[in-house]
C-alpha positions as a printed Julia matrix, in Angstrom:
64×3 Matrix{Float64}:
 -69.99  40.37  136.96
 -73.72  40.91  137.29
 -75.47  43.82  135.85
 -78.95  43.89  136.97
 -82.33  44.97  134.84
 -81.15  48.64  136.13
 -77.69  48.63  134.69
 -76.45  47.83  137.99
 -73.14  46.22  138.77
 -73.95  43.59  141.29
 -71.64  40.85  142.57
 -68.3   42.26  140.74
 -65.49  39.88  141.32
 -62.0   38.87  139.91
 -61.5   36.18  137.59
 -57.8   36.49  137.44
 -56.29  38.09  139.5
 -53.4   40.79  138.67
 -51.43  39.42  141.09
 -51.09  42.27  143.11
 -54.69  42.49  145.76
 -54.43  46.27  145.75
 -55.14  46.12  141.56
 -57.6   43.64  142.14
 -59.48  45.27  144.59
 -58.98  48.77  142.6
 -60.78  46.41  139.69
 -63.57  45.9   141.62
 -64.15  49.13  143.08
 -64.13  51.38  139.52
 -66.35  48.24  138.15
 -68.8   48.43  141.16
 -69.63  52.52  140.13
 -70.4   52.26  136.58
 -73.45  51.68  135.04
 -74.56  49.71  132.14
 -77.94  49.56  129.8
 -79.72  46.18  130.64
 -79.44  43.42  128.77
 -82.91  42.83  127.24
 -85.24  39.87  126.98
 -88.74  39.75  125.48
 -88.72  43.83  124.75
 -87.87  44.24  128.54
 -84.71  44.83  130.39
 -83.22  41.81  132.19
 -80.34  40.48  134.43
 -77.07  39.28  132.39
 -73.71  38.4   133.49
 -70.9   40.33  131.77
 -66.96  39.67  131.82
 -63.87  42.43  130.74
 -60.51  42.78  130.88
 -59.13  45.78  133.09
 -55.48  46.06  131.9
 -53.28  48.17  134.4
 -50.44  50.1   133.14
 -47.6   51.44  135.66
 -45.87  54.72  135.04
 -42.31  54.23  135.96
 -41.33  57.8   136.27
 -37.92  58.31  137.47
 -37.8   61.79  137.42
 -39.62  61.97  140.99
């Protein structure tokens, strides 16, 4: 993922997958609205490429 001199996510994408599209694509959605502070480079912000782990978690509730 690319966060721009903004704190931009630009260009998220999946490095390994889930295995299930829907989670991946869920991934990449949440990712896509956050925002970051810029990397910085000579006292100013700059572009930098960033990768994290997005661990789902399934609630199996029976009860419903």
């Amino acid at each position: 993922t690319i966060i721009d001199e903004t704190g931009t996510v630009t260009r998220p994408k999946v490095v390994k997958s889930s295995g299930n599209q829907d989670l991946d694509q869920a991934a990449i959605d949440a990712v896509a609205r956050w925002r970051f502070r810029p990397a910085t480079l000579k006292g100013g912000p700059a572009k930098g490429y960033y990768t994290l782990t997005i661990r789902f978690a399934l609630d199996k509730d029976e009860s419903k």
